[in-house]
Each structure stands twice: as C-alpha cells, then as structure tokens.
XYZ file of C-alpha atoms in Angstrom:
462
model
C -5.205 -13.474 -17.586
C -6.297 -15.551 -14.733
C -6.615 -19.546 -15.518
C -9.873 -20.822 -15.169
C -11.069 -22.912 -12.321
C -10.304 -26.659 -13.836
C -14.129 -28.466 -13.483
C -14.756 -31.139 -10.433
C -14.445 -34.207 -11.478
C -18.049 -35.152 -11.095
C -18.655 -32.283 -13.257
C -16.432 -33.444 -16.334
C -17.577 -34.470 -19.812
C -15.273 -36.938 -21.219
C -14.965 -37.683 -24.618
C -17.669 -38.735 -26.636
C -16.367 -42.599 -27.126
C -15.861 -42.941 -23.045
C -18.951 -41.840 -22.216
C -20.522 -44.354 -24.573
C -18.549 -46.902 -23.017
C -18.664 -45.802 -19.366
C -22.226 -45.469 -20.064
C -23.225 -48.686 -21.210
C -21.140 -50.311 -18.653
C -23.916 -48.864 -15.918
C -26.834 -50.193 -17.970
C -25.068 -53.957 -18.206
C -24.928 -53.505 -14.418
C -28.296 -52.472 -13.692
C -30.347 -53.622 -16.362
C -31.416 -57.065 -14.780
C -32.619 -55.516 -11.789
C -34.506 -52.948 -13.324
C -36.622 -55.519 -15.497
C -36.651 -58.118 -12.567
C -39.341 -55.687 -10.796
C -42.077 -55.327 -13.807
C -41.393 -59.428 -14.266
C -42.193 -60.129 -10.588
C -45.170 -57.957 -10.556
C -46.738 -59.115 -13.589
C -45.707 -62.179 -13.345
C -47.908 -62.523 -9.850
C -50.847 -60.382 -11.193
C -50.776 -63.171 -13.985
C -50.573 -60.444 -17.030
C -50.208 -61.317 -20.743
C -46.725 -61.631 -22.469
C -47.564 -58.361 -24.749
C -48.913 -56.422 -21.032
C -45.423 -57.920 -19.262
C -43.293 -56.830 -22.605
C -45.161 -53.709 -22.515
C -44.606 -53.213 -18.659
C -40.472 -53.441 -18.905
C -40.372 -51.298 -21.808
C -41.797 -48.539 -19.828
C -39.988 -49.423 -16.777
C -36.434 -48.984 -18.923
C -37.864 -45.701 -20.479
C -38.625 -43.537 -17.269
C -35.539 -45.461 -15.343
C -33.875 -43.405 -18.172
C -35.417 -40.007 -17.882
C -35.430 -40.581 -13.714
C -31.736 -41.141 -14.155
C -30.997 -37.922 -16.206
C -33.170 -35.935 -13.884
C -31.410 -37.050 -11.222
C -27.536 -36.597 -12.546
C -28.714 -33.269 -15.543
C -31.102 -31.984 -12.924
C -33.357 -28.398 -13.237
C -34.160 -26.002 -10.509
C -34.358 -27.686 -7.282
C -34.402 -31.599 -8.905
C -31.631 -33.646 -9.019
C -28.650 -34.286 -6.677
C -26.451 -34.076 -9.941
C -23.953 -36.826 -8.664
C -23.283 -39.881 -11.231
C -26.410 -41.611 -9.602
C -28.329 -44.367 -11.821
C -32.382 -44.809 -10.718
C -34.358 -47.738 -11.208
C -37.385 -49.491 -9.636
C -37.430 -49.874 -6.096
C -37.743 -53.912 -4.874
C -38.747 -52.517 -1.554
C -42.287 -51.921 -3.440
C -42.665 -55.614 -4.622
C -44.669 -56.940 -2.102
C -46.863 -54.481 -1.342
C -48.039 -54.002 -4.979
C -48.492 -57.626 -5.581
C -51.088 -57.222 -3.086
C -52.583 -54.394 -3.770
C -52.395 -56.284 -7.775
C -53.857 -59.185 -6.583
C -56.373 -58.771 -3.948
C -58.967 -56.594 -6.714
C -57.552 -53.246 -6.804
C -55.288 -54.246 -9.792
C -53.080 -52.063 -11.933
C -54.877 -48.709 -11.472
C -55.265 -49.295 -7.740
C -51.330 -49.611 -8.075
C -50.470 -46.544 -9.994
C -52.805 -44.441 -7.958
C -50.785 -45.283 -4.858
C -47.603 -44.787 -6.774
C -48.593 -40.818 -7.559
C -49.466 -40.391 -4.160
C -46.332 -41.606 -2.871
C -44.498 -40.122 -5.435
C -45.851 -36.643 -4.388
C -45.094 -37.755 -0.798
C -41.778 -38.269 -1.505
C -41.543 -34.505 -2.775
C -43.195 -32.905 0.163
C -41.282 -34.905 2.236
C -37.374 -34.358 0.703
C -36.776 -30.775 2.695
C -37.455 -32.629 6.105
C -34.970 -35.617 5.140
C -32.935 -32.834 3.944
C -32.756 -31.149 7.705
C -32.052 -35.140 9.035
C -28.186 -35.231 7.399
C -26.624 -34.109 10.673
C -27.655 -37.476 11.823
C -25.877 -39.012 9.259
C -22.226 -38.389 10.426
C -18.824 -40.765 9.413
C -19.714 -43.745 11.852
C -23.335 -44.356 10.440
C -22.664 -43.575 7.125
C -19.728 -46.069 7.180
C -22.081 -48.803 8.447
C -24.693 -47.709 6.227
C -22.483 -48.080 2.788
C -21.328 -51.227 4.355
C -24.417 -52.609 5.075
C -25.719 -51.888 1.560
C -22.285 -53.771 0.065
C -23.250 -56.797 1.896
C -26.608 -56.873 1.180
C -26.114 -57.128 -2.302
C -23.540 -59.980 -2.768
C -26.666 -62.632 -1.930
C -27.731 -60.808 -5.106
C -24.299 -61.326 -6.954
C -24.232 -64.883 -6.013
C -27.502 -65.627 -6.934
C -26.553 -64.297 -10.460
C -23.651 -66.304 -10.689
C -25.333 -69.532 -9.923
C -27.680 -69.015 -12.726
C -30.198 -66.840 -11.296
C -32.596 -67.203 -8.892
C -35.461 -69.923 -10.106
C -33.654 -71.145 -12.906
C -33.540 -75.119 -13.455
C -30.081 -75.528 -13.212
C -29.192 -73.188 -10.448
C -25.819 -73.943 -9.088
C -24.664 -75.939 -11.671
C -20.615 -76.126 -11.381
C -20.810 -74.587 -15.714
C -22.608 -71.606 -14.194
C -20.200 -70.674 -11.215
C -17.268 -71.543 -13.575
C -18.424 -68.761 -16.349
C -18.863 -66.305 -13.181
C -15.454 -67.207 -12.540
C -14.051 -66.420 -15.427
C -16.023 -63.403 -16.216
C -14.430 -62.431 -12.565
C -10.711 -63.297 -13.647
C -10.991 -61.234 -16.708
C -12.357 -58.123 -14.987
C -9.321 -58.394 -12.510
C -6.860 -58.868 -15.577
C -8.057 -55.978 -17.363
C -8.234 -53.933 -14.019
C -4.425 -54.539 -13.469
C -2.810 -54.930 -16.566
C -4.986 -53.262 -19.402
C -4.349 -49.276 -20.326
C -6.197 -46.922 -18.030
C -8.904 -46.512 -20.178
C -9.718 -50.129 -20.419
C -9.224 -50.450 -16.950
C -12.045 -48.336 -16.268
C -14.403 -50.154 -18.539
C -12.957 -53.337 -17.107
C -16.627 -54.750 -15.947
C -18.218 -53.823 -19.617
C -14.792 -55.637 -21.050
C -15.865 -58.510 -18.545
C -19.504 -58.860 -19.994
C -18.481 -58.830 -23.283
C -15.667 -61.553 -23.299
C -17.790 -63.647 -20.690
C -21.047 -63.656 -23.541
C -18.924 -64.507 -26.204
C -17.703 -67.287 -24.790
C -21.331 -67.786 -23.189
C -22.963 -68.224 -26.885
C -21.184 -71.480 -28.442
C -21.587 -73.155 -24.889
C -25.380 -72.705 -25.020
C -25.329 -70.545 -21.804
C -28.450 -68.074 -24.215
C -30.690 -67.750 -26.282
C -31.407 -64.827 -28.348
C -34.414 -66.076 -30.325
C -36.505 -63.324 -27.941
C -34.901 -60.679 -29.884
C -36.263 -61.980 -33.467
C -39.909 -61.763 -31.592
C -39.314 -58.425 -30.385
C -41.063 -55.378 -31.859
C -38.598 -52.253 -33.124
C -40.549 -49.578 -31.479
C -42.343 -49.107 -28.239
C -44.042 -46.101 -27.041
C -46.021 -45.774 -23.636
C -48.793 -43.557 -23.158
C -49.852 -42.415 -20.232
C -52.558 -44.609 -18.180
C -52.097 -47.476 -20.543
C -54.321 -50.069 -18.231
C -56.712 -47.264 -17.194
C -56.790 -44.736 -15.055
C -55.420 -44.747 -11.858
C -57.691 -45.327 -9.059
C -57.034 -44.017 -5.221
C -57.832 -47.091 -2.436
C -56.557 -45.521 1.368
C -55.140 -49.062 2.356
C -53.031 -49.169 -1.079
C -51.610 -45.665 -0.660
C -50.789 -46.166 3.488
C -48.544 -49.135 2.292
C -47.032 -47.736 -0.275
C -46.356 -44.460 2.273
C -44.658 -46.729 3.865
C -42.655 -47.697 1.014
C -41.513 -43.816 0.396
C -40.197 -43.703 3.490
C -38.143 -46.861 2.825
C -36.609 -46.216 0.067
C -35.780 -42.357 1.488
C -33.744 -43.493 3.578
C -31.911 -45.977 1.089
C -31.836 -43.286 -1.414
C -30.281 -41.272 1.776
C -27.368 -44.024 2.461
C -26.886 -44.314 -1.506
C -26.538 -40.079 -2.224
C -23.947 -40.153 0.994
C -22.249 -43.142 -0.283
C -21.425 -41.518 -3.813
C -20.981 -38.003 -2.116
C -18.228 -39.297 -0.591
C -16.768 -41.718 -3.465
C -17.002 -38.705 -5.417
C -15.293 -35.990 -3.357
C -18.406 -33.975 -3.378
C -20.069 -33.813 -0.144
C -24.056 -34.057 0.052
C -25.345 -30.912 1.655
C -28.972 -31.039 3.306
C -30.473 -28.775 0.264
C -28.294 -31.801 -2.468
C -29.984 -34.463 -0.446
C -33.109 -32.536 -0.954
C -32.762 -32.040 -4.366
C -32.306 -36.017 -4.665
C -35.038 -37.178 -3.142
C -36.755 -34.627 -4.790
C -36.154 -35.943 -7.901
C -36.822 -39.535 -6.483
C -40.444 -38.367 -6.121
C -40.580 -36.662 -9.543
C -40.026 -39.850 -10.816
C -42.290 -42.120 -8.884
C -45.248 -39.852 -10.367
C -43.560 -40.358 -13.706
C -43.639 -44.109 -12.932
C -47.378 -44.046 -12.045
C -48.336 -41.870 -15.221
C -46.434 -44.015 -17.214
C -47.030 -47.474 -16.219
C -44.125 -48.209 -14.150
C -43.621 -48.032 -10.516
C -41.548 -46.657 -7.559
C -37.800 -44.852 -8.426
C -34.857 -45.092 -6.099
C -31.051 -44.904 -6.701
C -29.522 -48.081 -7.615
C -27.016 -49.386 -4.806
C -25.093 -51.839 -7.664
C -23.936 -48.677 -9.642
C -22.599 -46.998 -6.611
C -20.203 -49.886 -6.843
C -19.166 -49.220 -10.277
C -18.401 -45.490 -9.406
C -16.175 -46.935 -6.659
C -14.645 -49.295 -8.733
C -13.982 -47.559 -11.683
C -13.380 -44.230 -10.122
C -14.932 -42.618 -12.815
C -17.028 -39.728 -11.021
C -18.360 -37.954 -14.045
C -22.089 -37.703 -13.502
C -22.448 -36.920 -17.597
C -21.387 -40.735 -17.769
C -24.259 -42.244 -16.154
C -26.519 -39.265 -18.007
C -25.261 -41.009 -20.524
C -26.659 -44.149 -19.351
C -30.081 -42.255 -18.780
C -29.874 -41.889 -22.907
C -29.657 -45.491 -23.100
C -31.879 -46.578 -20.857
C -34.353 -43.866 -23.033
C -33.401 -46.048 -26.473
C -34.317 -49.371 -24.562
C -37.212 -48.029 -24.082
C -38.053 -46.704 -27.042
C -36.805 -49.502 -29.016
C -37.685 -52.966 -27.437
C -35.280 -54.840 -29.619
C -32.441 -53.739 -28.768
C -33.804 -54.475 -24.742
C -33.973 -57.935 -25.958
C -30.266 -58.145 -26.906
C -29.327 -56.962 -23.690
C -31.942 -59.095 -21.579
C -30.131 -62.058 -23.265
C -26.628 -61.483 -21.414
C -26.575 -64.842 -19.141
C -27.282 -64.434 -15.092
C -23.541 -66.087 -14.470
C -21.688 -63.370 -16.691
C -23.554 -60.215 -14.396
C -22.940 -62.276 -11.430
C -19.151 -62.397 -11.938
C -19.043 -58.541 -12.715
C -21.587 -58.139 -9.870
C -19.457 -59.725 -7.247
C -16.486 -56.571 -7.994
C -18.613 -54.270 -7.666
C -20.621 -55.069 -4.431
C -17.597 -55.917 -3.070
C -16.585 -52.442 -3.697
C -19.622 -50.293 -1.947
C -18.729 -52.462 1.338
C -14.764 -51.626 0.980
C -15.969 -48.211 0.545
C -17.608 -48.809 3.691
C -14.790 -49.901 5.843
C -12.686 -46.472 4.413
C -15.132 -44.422 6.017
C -15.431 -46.355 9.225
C -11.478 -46.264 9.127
C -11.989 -42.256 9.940
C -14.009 -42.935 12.937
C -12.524 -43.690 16.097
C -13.262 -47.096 17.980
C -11.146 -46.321 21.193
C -12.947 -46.102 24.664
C -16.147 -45.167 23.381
C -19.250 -47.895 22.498
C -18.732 -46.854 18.453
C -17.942 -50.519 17.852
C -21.299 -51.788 19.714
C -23.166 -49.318 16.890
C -21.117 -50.670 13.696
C -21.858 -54.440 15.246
C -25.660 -54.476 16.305
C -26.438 -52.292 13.295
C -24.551 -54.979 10.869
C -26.455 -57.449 12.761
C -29.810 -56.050 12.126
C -29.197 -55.241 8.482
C -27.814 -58.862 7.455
C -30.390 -60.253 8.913
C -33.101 -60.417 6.545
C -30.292 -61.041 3.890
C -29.387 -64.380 5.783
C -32.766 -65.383 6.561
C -35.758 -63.937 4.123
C -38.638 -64.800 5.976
C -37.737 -64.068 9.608
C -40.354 -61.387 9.832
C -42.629 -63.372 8.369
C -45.315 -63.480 11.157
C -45.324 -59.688 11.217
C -47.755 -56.797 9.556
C -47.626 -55.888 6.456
C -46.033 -52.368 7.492
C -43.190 -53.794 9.621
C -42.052 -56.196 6.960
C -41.801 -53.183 4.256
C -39.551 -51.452 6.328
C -37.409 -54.417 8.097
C -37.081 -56.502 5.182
C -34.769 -54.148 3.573
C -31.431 -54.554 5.125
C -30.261 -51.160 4.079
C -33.126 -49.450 5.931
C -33.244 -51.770 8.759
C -29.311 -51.287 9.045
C -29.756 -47.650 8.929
C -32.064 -46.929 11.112
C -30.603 -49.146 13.560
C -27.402 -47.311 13.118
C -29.187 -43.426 13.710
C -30.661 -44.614 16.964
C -27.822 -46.326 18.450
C -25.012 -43.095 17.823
C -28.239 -41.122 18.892
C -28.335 -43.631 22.292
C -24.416 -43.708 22.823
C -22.949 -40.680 21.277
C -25.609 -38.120 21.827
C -27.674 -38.930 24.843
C -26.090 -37.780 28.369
C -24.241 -40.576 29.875
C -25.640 -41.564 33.443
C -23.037 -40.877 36.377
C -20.772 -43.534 36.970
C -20.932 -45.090 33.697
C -18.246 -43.314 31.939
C -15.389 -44.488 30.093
C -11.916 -43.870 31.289
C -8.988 -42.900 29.005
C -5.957 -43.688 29.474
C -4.464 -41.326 31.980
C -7.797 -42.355 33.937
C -9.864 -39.329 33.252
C -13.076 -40.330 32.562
C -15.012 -39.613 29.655
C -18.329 -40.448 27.691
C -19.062 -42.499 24.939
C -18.768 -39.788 22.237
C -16.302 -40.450 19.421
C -13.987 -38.429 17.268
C -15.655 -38.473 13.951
C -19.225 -38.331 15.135
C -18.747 -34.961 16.870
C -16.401 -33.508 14.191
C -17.771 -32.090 10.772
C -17.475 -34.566 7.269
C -15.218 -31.961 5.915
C -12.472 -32.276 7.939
C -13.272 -36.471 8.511
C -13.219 -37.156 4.306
C-alpha cells in the first residue's frame, strides 16, 4: 500500500490542548488592538458606556467569524493561512469624521458595506498585481510592517498610550520582565512550552501584575454574561457619497496591507501565495467588512502583530488561529469573560509585543538576504522605501496639512512603504535603462540595474 501524503504543516490539527493554548496565545496578542478601534471611535462620537460596551462586543464577535473565514475558508473565501483579522486603524480617522460631522453611526456602516463590497470586486485585480510583489519588495514590505509596530510595543510597555503614569520606570520594569521570561521559556522550557512562550509570558507577568496594583478587575463584576448583536443595532445604515469615497480609499489601504501581511505569512509558512490565494484573502477581507457594517463593527484586515507570533513560534497550523476565531466568537458572545481579558495590564502585552514585532522585521531581513544588492540600485529601493514607511511612525502629524485622501493612504507606514517599494523596483529593475547609465560588473561588462531575485521566480528564491 502506498503511504499517504503526510499534511503541510499549515494544514495540521494539533492536539486538542495545543490548539487551546496556541490559540489563546493569538487572542492575548491581538485583543488590545482589536478593542482599541470601537474605544477610539466611540469614544470621539461621545457614545454611552452600554453603546461603547456594546460596540467591542460586536467588534470581538465578527473579528472571530472574519478570522475563521479567513483561515476555514468556503469556495473562493479565505486564503486558509494561520491569518488572525481584526479592525483596521487605517479607518479611524475617516469614520470619526464621518461620526462626528452629522452623518453618525448609520452614515458609517453604510460606507463600511460599500467598501466592503468594493473590496470583493476588487480582490481578482489585486490578485493579477502579485508579480509585482517579488523577494526585494516583499522583504522591505515585511520589514517595514516589523518596524512600524514596535512604536506600538513601546507604547504598551510604558503603560499605554494616554495613561497618567505613562513611562513610569514600574511600567517599563514589568515589560521587562514579562520580556525576560518569554526569552527563558523560549530557550530553556520543553518544546511545547517554548511555543506558547508569549501566552507563558502574559500569564506570569499578570500574576505578578495583581498584588503590585498594576489592574483592576472590578470591570468584570459590572460586566453582563451574555451579549448578542443584531443586525443594524443604531439604525439602518444610511449611504452619504463623501463617506463612502473616503472610506474607498480606506479599502484600498488596507489591500495592500492585507497584501504585504498574506505574503509575509506565505512565506513564514512555506506555502507560497498564488494570485487566485491572494484573491481568496482579500476576498474574505471584504466578506467581512460587510459583516462589520451589518453587525455594528467596522473595517476587517489581517492583523500584522500575529504574523509575528507565527514567526516566532513557528507554529504554522492555520486550525490554531481558527481556533482563536472560536475565541474571539465566545468574547463576543459572552462579555465577561472580554472583561477578564481587557484587564491584562498595557506593560505585560508590551513586553510580549516587543518579541514578536521584532520578529516580522527579522523575517524581513531573511527575505531581503535572498535578493542580491551587488551592482544594481536594489539597495536605493530597500532605503528610500524604509524611509518613506518610518516616516509617519517617527513623526505622526507630518502630513498634517494634507487632504483627507492623502493622509488615509500615507499615514500608514505599511502602505506608504509599499507602494514606495512597487514603484521604485518598477523605476530601477523594470524600466529600460538609458544608454550610458549602466552598471559595470566586474570583468567591466556593463549591465542594468536588474537584480537576481527580482527577475527570478519566489519558488526557487524561498
């Protein structure tokens, strides 16, 4: 008898204890930036504590269904990689002023369907774009989105952002240690722990976190044991043209970070996106978006921080983070057990977080280690395109004084990086070069600025 095929790894179902464990350790990573997006919104928009309670709760419930759509999948939805979905903070501006300026939360959600079903048009075309996408940008892309998020991982481990005692030395010294255990259990636990060394992490880090004060978990006494949204909670949605350009613009953003996030794991994972995958992602990206505007919630895209944890952990199972999808669902569904969760101190994520950002820009450099840098302008394209993305990282409000539209797309590091990065190998590696301003090698034949690893196919790069 012939021996079966053994399963890819991403296609795996570990055993019913790991996946609980590998699957929580995803939601402990994510779970303050999924509820930081319904908190800014309503928080500008001036809601009610019941409408902002109300407002997470559904966020965490269709984060969880967008999650298993995207890693379960049906038909032609779902890249079904290990990829964890939550609200997009590349929205936040644009619906606080569509919130704020009279269209309110209908005027939101309308824009949010509309996008959403934008989104799903849209994913063949993005689909077709992946030969753009070769080992040089997608190096600077993961890179890029890395970087981008340790301002995030700091800002956690200083108390988070806003808090009154922000950068207090009690903060950064619980981040710290939270950080030292993770490494600990990393190198000298079992394998098994090893690979939940970040949930390990949170847990030691709030346990020592509760005698010294650093939470409070009185919110979970207040909170109620079930919570069940129904569609068009605060009315139905309504359909203003300036609300739904914007957040057009918005789909497109988060396309392409969804794009650089898909790749990333793809290649973390050993299993290379494909235009029709990458379809199939976005695809589901826009599935959920109308979920989100149905449901009271807003804009899906894949979460960058988990990408780390895949990285980090190297557990590639995508039934791990469906399993997070199934937790996410319970959140949802029952709004005390969010509370518990939501009272895990910024400092403990932010010494967890700083791992696993760290990671997704390591995994960057191993890509851009495949690509070669030798007599060719590949280093000008890694450099500007760095530039570009960091720089609304380092300074928030440098595009300030421009529209509406421009900031949505520039303000994003990740898309600003990677778009910068598609034009430039487009302008150096793809272009003809003009007489006379070729290269030369070493034996003094010239040659232009095309680079091994743009011009040869992923396969044989990864």
């Amino acid at each position: 008898m012939a021996t079966p095929t053994p399963a890819h790894p991403v296609d795996e179902v570990p055993p019913v204890r790991q996946l609980a464990a590998f699957g929580l350790q995803h939601v402990l990573a994510m779970y303050a930036g999924a509820v930081a997006v319904p908190l800014i919104v309503g928080g500008a928009m001036k809601l009610s504590s019941a409408d902002l309670a109300y407002l997470i709760t559904a966020d965490l419930l269709v984060c969880g269904i967008a999650t298993l759509i995207q890693c379960v999948g049906f038909w032609r939805f779902g890249v079904r990689l290990p990829i964890m979905q939550g609200c997009t903070f590349a929205a936040v501006s644009p619906m606080v002023l569509i919130g704020t300026t009279g269209g309110g939360l209908p005027a939101i959600y309308g824009s949010v369907i509309v996008a959403g079903l934008a989104i799903v048009l849209l994913a063949p075309v993005f689909g077709r774009l992946l030969r753009f996408f070769p080992p040089l940008v997608t190096g600077t892309v993961i890179l890029i989105i890395g970087v981008s998020l340790l301002p995030v991982a700091g800002n956690w481990a200083a108390g988070g952002a806003g808090s009154k005692d922000f950068g207090e030395p009690k903060n950064l010294a619980l981040a710290g240690f939270v950080l030292l255990v993770v490494l600990g259990v990393q190198r000298f636990a079992p394998v098994f722990l090893s690979r939940i060394a970040v949930l390990v992490g949170i847990v030691i880090g709030l346990a020592v976190a509760v005698p010294f004060g650093f939470t409070d978990f009185g919110g979970v006494g207040d909170a109620d044991w079930l919570g069940i949204s129904t569609p068009f909670h605060f009315g139905a949605p309504t359909f203003k043209a300036s609300a739904i350009i914007s957040m057009l613009v918005v789909a497109l953003v988060t396309m392409t970070e969804t794009t650089g996030d898909l790749i990333a794991v793809g290649e973390m994972t050993g299993r290379k996106v494909e235009p029709r995958s990458l379809a199939d992602g976005l695809r589901a990206d826009g599935l959920s978006t109308v979920l989100g505007g149905v449901f009271n919630t807003f804009p899906y895209t894949a979460y960058a921080q988990n990408v780390g944890l895949v990285g980090m952990t190297r557990v590639r199972s995508r039934w791990v983070v469906a399993t997070a999808g199934g937790i996410l669902v319970l959140l949802g569904l029952l709004p005390k057990l969010g509370a518990v969760v939501a009272a895990i101190p910024a400092p403990v994520l932010g010494g967890a977080g700083l791992v696993m950002f760290g990671t997704v820009a390591a995994s960057g450099l191993r890509t851009l280690a495949q690509v070669d840098f030798k007599d060719n302008h590949n280093l000008t394209v890694v450099a500007v395109s760095v530039a570009v993305g960091m720089l609304p990282v380092g300074v928030p409000t440098v595009y300030a004084k421009f529209p509406d539209w421009f900031q949505t797309v520039m303000n994003s590091g990740i898309s600003a990086g990677c778009l910068t990065a598609i034009v430039l190998n487009l302008l150096f590696n793809h272009l003809p070069s003009k007489a006379g301003s070729a290269l030369p090698e070493a034996d003094g034949l010239p040659v232009g600025g095309g680079e091994k690893g743009v011009e040869e196919s992923r396969e044989e790069v990864v």
